[in-house]
PDB file of C-alpha atoms in Angstrom:
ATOM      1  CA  UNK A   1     112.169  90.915 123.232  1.00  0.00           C
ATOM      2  CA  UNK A   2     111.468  92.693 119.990  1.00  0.00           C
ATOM      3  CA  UNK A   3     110.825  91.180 116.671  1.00  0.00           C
ATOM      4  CA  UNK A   4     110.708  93.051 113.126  1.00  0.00           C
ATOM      5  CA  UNK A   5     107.913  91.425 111.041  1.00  0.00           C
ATOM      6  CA  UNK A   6     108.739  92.535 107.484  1.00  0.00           C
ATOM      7  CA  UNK A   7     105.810  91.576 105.004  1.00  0.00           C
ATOM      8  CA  UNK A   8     106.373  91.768 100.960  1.00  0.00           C
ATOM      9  CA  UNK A   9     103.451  92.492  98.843  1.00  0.00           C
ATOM     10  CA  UNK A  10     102.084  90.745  95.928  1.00  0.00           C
ATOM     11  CA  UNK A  11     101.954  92.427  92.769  1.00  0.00           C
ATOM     12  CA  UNK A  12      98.811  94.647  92.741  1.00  0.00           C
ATOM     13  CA  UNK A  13      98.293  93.990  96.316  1.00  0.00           C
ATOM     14  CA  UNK A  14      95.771  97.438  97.038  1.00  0.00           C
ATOM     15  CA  UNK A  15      92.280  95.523  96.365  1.00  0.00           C
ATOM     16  CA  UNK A  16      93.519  92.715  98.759  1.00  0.00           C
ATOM     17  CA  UNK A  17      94.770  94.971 101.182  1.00  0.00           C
ATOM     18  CA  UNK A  18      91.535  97.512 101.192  1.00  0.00           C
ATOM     19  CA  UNK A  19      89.615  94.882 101.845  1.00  0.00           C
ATOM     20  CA  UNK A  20      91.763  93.143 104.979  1.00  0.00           C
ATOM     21  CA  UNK A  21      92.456  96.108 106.408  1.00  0.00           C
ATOM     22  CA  UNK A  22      90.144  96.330 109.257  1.00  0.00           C
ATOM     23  CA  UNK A  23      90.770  93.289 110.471  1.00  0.00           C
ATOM     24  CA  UNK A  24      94.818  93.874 109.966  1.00  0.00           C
ATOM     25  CA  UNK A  25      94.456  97.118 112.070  1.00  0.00           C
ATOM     26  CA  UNK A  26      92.457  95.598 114.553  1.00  0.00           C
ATOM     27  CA  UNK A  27      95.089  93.267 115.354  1.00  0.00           C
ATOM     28  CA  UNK A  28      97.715  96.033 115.828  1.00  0.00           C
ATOM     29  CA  UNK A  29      95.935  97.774 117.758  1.00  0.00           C
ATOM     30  CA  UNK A  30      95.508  95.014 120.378  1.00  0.00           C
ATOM     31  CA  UNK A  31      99.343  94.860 120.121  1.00  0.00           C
ATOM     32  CA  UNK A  32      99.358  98.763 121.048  1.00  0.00           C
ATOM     33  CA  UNK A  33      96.585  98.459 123.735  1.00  0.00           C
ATOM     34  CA  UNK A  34      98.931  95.989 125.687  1.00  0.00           C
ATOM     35  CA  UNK A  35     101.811  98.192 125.291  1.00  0.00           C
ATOM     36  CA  UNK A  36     103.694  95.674 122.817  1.00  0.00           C
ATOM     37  CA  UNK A  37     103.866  98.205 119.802  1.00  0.00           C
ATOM     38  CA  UNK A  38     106.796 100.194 118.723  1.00  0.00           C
ATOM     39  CA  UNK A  39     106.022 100.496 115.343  1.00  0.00           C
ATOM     40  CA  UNK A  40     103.434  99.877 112.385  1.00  0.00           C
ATOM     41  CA  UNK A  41     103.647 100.863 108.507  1.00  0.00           C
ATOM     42  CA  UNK A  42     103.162 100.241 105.068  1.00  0.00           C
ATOM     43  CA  UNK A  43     105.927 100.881 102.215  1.00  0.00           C
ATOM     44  CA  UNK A  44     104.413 103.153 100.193  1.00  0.00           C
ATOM     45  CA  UNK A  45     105.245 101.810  96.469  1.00  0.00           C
ATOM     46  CA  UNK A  46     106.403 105.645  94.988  1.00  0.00           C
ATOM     47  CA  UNK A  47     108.235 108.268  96.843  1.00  0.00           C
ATOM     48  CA  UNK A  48     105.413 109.353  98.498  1.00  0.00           C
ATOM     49  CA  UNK A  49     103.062 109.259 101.828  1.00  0.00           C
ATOM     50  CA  UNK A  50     100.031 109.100  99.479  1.00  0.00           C
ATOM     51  CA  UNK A  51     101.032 106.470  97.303  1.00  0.00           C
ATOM     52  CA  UNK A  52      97.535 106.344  95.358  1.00  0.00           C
ATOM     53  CA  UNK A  53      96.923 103.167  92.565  1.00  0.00           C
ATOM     54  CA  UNK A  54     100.417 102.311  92.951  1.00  0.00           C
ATOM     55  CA  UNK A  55      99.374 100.952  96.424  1.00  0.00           C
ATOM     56  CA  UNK A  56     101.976  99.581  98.924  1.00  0.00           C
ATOM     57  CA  UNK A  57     105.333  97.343  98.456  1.00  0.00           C
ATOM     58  CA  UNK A  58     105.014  95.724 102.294  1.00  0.00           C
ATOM     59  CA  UNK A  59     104.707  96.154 105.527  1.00  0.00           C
ATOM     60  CA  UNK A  60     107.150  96.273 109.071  1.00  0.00           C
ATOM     61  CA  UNK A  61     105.505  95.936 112.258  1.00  0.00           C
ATOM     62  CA  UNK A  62     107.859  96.066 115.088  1.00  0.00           C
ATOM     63  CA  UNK A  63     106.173  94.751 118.379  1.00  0.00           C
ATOM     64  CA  UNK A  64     107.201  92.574 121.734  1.00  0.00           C
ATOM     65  CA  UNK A  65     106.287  89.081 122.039  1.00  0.00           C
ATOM     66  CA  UNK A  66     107.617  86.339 124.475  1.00  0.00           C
ATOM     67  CA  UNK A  67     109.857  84.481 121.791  1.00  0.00           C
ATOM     68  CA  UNK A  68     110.980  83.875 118.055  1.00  0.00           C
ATOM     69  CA  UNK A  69     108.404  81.330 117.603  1.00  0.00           C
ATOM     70  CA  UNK A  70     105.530  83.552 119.320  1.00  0.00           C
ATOM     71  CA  UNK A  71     106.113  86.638 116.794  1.00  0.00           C
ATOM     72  CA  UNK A  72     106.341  84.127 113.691  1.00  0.00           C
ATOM     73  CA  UNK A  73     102.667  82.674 115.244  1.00  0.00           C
ATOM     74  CA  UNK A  74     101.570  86.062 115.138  1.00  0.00           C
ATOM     75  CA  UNK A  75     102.470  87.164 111.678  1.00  0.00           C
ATOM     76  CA  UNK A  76     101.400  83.938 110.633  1.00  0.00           C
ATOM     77  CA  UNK A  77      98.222  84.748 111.690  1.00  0.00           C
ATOM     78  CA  UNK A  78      97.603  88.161 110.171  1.00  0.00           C
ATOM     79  CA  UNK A  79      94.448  88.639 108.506  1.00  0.00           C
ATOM     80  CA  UNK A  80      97.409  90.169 105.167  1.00  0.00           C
ATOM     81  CA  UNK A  81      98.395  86.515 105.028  1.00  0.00           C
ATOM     82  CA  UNK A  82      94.880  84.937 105.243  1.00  0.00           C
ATOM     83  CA  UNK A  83      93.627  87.470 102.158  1.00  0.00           C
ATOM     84  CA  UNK A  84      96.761  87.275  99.982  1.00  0.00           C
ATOM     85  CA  UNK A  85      98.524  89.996 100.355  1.00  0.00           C
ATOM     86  CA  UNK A  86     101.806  89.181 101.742  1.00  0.00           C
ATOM     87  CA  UNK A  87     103.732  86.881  99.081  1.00  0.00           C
ATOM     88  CA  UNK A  88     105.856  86.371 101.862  1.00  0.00           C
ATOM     89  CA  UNK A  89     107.069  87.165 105.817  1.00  0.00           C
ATOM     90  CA  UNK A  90     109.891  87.558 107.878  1.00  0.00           C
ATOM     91  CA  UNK A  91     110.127  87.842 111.018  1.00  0.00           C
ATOM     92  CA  UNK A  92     113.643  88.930 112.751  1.00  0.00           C
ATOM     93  CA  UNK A  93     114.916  89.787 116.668  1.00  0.00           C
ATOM     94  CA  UNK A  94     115.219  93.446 117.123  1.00  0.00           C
ATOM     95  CA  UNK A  95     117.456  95.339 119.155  1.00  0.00           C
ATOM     96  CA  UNK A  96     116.296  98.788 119.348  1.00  0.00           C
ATOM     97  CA  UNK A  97     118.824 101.231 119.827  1.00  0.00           C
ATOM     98  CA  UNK A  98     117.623 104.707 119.540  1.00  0.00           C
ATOM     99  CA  UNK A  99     115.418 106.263 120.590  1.00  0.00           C
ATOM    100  CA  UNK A 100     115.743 105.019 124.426  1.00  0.00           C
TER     101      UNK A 100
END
């Protein structure tokens, strides 16, 4: 099944999240490798793809795992958490409708 992992930033978050970034990709991309990806973003904080110093409000990944408590593991787990980034995580069933 799917499962939307929605991650909210801390306040000033860029620093933290320049410097976890490898490691957060890294993990996506083994998520993409095994086919399990849909979807993988940051909010920008301003209208804007480039969002500069104003850095990034969250994340939403949007991936398969086996169950609920597998996904939650997961985003547990991300290197955002570990380096402070995330003030906090959510992670939701999905039900993707469009596009099939």
């Amino acid at each position: 099944m799917l499962y939307a992992i929605i991650g909210r930033d801390v306040d000033g978050s860029l620093p933290l999240r320049q410097s976890a970034r490898p490691a957060h990709i890294e993990r996506l991309q083994q998520l993409q490798d095994a086919g399990r990806m849909v979807l993988a973003g940051p909010f920008p904080a301003i209208d804007g793809n480039d969002p500069g110093p104003a850095g990034f409000s969250g994340s939403l990944i949007v991936a398969e795992f086996d169950s609920l408590e597998a996904a939650q593991a997961w985003a547990d787990a991300d290197p955002y958490v570990a380096a402070g980034v995330y003030a906090e995580t959510s992670v939701k069933p999905f039900k993707q409708v469009l596009p099939k």
